[in-house]
Amino acid sequence: MKTLSHLIILVLCATGFASSQIHPVIVDNCTKCHGGVKQKGGLDLRTIAAALEGGETDTALIPGDPEASPLYQVVQVDSDPHMPPKKQLPAEEIKTLKTWITNLKITPAKKLVLPDHREQPTTVINQLIRTKWQAEKIAPARRSSDTTFVRRIYLDLLGRIPRLPEINSFLADQNPKKRSLLVDQLTTTDDHADHLAQVFNIVFLDRAHLRKRSHSNRKLWLDYLNWAFKTNRPWDQIGRDLVLARPASDQERGASWFIHDQRDDHSQIATRVSRTLLGKQVQCAQCHDHPVAPEIEQRHYWGLVAFFNRSLNVKTPEGPLVAERASGGYDKFANLEGKADQSQLILYSNKIITETGGKKTNDSAELYSVSPPKQWFRKLKKDEKLKKDLTNLPVPKFSRREAFAQSFTSDNPDFSRAIVNRLWALMFGRGLVHPVDLMDSAHPSSHPELLAWLARDFSNHQFDLRRLIRQIAKSSSYQLDSRPAPSAGQPPLDSFFARALDKPLSAETFTRSLRVALGHENPNDETLRNHFVTILPDLFAENFSPSVQQTMFLTNAPFFDKIISEAPLLSRLQKIERPQTLIHEIFQSVLSREPEPSELERSLSFIKPKNKSSIQQFVWALLTSAEFRFTN
Amino acid sequence: MNSPSLKKAKEIKLPSHVLDLTFGPEKKLYAACLDGGIYEVSTTFKLLGDNFKEIARHDNYASGINWSASQKTLISASYDGDLKWIDPKEKKESKTVKAHNFWSWQSRLSPDGELIATTTGQYLCGGYKYEPAPETEPSVKIFDVATGELRYSFPHTPPVQSVAFSNDGKLLAAGNLMGEVILWDLTQDGKEIARIKTPDFTGWGIIKGHYYTGGVFNLHFAPDDQSLYLVGMGSTTDPAAGNGKQLWQKFSWKNGPKKEGTAADGEIGQGLMETLAFHPSGKFFLMAGRLFKGNWNAALFDHESGSKLHQQNIGFRISTSAFTPDGGRLYLGGGANQGRPNEKKKWGRIVIYDVSS
Amino acid sequence: MPKPDPSQNCGSPDHNLHRRKFLQGLSAGAISSMSFAGLFGAPAFAEIAKKKQKHCILLWLCGGPSQFETWDPKPGTTTGGPFKSIPTNVPGTHFSELLPKCASIADKLAVVRSMHTKAKEHTEGINLLQRGHAPRPPFTRPTMGSVLAQQLGQLDSKLPNFILLDPCPEGNEFKGFKAGNWAGWLGAEYSPVRVGGEYKIPNANRLDSITEDDHEAREALRKFFSKKYENDRKSAAAGSWNATFERVNGLMSCAHLFDLERIPQADRDRYGPGAFGQHALLARTLVEEGAPFVMVANGMPWDSHVFNHEIYQMVVPDLDNIIFQLTKDLEDRGMLEDTLVIAMGEFGRSPWINQARGRDHFPDAWSLAMAGGGIQGGALVGATDKYGAEVIEDPFNEENLFATIFSALDIDPHAEFKIDGFPTFHHVENKAAPISQILS
């Protein structure tokens, strides 16, 4: 019922625990026997909820009262029983424990209080970001200028810097709503769909895959992404296209490439799905439970694999597709201690999907609604491989992939959270959970209410990507300047979003912007882009870590030198007589703005009109400056 | 032919991991264990006391135990490089011969019981990519069981991890880390007659360490001596994860080395396979080792077609196996987790399965 | 009251640490009233410390090397494995039989057998033993190399102050670490330059199309615009970008020093053919050229969950030779006194064998070895129980280790990092003491 003015969501206070000072002490000293691998005395200490539930002898914790908390009692010197059994925690750690228990006022279930669902995302973003500034007494940056805004919005939405006419028409526009109008307009362009397609191409398939596989399949895949973003296909549909991989139309066919490209490596498929669609890195759980995030266990990893381990690549007249068997895929998995377990169809939410049949069920035509050919069922001779040329794609009556695809909109809250977080990271330079593929209990969100609200809003509005991107771009938080508010010490942490962050351009964006800056009509150049992919491979990186190899390239590579010397911009600049005009022209072309007085002065002492070399070096200096390197 | 199957009959615990086992006189059973002990093992139920009795002891892992019926002696081999002759009646060592400076990786008796072959070799860095360095002592040796004298000495590239006599006793084959198998003809004074090379059992790790791991862990001639079976872990770019296939391959050599068969991808999981044994009927063979991923760590394969007939998850790692001469039972040796040192746990295992076919 | 004699203990552990420095001629009277922390405050002392260039070579045995197959053998026990032990030239000290060369120079090595740390997974462990302290988000503590690069490095040196030699592109968690933030709060200029294998320094030569003057002039112009941006926006990212440009010239002038091919073949043969040995040799030549900190790795080869003995039969003799050659070479060149050599990983390995013929991670009790400057040759510190399952004497953790490393290189372990607007951080926290038995 939507009559409540606030929707209350029950959330266990994992966030506070994971970021507290006591967390590492408990992880290091207690979780070996009271954690993922075993729970001695029935006690699990990986979460507060579990600690409160206690073990055989009732609760381990009395919030606010350390003296009465068994957890605190047992670590004292000479206590009986004594924990850890053969160690004594140093006095400093016992003190930290005492302080933490004393201040532990929260009740077992912490309720996230969310704004009304009827609000606009833009409003909620502004409100909740501001709330945190106020709580921490942080002064935000001022609003960005139009000059700053136009460069930023073109980079973020189209993946290139704006051209001079585009800048000028925006600056000249008197309409007070011009920013919102520009956002709305840019998000309908083909270039915007193109940009998103490129970003998600890398997200889904990394750069390593792009180099190796066949050209025609890659094109089909890119065509799919392009079409999906151009038509603003709902994200749950896209997720479904990717994991179900049973195209209902020609345009959807390219989506099958996501699974197909993993070449029947089911473990790879599972880790990729988890990382790109659910925001969780899970490969460390192949051999044992996640060491720090207790909600990710080995069985989740193998459960995820189980959803995909009936898949196999096949060839059909329509091209390569991914079939699915109706039986099999009942793997056991062993941990390092040799203990083996049976895998199940389990989601991160711990919901288990039941299915009929079992290990002993043999594959047969009656398990399919669209049957595979007879040779599918035949027992193969030695050395014989299954013929994977099929006339049509068989469809099992119960499909594990279908069950998984359906979970995106029902039992898989991570699905919405992951894409919301990623779009936030794309626009703001940093996710609400950072990094974007570590959305587990060990990486709490900087703004849990905001993330929860946006995820809920996203799923309530047909998983509409374009709407969310627009709403973000129209928020005042997004439109802040990148110069922090004046203060004595360091600027506030990035996670406060108190100013626009520097976002390093991806190889794609860098190359397109390079070409626009250098005066080329067409910003796209595949060869150039591929070259820069090896130099600047990062996208959604956890940290910005430039390497000296990159700067050596920009300084000494003949390839880069040639790009500048042969650029249309250079021949245009050589015709300019006046130094000031020359300098203005270069600044506008490369940095999309006018030079400041001190910059003009310095520039005048360097550049000589009609001198090709000094012009070229000047252009080089701006292209390799920090300002061009980032969206800001 | 009906599909053979296995049914567990008995499990016996030994002090440490069982690396080799053999049947001796009067149907007695002997085990060579990681703690260096050679044990006579009793398979009958005992109310009190252990099922095993130590009859010899090596200074290092005991890797082999063999019974020569013709010379009425047991011969054990070890990582201490020694061969020990053991009298099964006296339950005592009678002779020790120093075979190698390094470990005896594997030892085998000739079918007539007159010769004992043992292989050695330390993997040392021999190249930029950590290719193995050449041997510093002969990697393959054959000793006379009656006298203890060295009869043959063959070169190979170390470490040579497996060795086998042909069923007619005429040939010897030995396989190493790099998947190289050499065959010698003992009727021609030990002349080398063939070399088989397969990259499929050796992994060069690109993920963890740039070196070679894996290799041929066991070798067996087919009953008709026309082909050779190799066993190990499938090649992987991350052998340190142990995720190579549970692999066997079959080779012939008479007209040049030729791969005749291999375990089918759809039938195998991942994990190191350490042992292969032919059922006395010659109709099927066993392969066993470790389960890393999949559903089994011991399986029976049809000799003719190579397809899997039966699979079994034993529950712990298997290193050695033997069918009884009448083919009615299968003995598997290996071990569970070692556990913490003060637990004095008996972590070695021998399990006995009834074979129905 | 008797005058304190600097050549004696003076009864205070602080003084013992710097006995060597005392003997260099500071008057006894002036020192006796100083505390350890104040030692570096004395201006005369600081002068001496700066004059002689110190170096450190870290042989990073990533994956966690087994102490049983190296420095703390337990032959004849259920946990000792198949390798025996051998006596060394230090009476009473035994190493694994896989380390015969090191055994012959044990009087130049110092071994700690009682390392006891708490990180049991690779990412945790590598970070802990590379940074010397548990994480305290959101602050990233710089790695050992970055701190030493800052402390030992010369501002105008041509060689990078922190060189990572690792030809292996992979390494699972180590690969993730390599791609991460090495320099932490010290800033990108203290992150390593990576060389080895495919990792060369490409584009190391100035463009043909540009003169030396123009090359410098345009970089100066670039720097002007970029620095302005960095300052106006208080942008750490821009700072990283700029710092990385600062290193270009230096690297250009020394790119040829990273070429293995130019090292005499006789030397290359001595270090063994394997990639790790070749790069350890390269480390030696770079140190000879003045590099303050060189870290040598080769992926994560010591992580023997599977095939422990099968792998260690090969990697340990390889390491044995490397440490031997390195120590001898540095000594022959008169550089051993000023070069600290460390051989360690992020933890040790379990006493028991697992189901895959391997040993698992074991931070509870593990070993490491050091040689060279500031180190007491022949020292054997700490002990484990009969099975190697527990430290029974003198446990030390990563803080003690880092305090030791800093002290050996004449760096004050408890000095503060001076960073504006940051909480107070020290090189080593909690006033953790160095392992005094290991320092000369």
Short mmCIF file of C-alpha atoms in Angstrom, two decimals, chain B residues 208-209 211, chain C residues 60-66 69-70 122 276 298-305 308 311-312 315-320 346 349 359:
data_model
loop_
_atom_site.label_atom_id
_atom_site.label_comp_id
_atom_site.label_asym_id
_atom_site.label_seq_id
_atom_site.Cartn_x
_atom_site.Cartn_y
_atom_site.Cartn_z
CA LYS B 208 50.97 -18.50 -10.14
CA GLY B 209 54.45 -19.69 -11.00
CA TYR B 211 57.32 -23.51 -13.92
CA TRP C 60 59.59 -11.21 -2.68
CA LEU C 61 58.64 -14.86 -2.41
CA CYS C 62 55.01 -14.35 -3.19
CA GLY C 63 52.51 -17.03 -2.30
CA GLY C 64 54.05 -17.78 1.08
CA PRO C 65 57.17 -19.99 1.15
CA SER C 66 57.18 -23.07 3.32
CA GLU C 69 61.52 -26.65 3.12
CA THR C 70 63.70 -23.61 3.84
CA HIS C 122 46.93 -13.58 -0.02
CA PHE C 276 63.89 -15.16 -11.00
CA ASN C 298 58.13 -13.76 -10.33
CA GLY C 299 54.38 -14.12 -10.01
CA MET C 300 53.19 -16.14 -7.05
CA PRO C 301 55.15 -19.40 -7.30
CA TRP C 302 55.47 -20.29 -3.60
CA ASP C 303 51.75 -20.89 -3.06
CA SER C 304 51.95 -24.66 -3.06
CA HIS C 305 48.47 -25.78 -2.10
CA ASN C 308 54.22 -28.73 -2.53
CA ILE C 311 57.48 -27.60 -6.72
CA TYR C 312 59.81 -26.95 -3.82
CA VAL C 315 62.28 -23.44 -6.44
CA VAL C 316 64.26 -23.73 -3.21
CA PRO C 317 67.59 -24.77 -4.76
CA ASP C 318 67.04 -21.94 -7.22
CA LEU C 319 66.56 -19.47 -4.37
CA ASP C 320 69.51 -21.01 -2.52
CA GLU C 346 53.45 -12.98 3.06
CA ARG C 349 52.84 -22.91 5.06
CA ARG C 359 50.68 -27.22 2.19
#
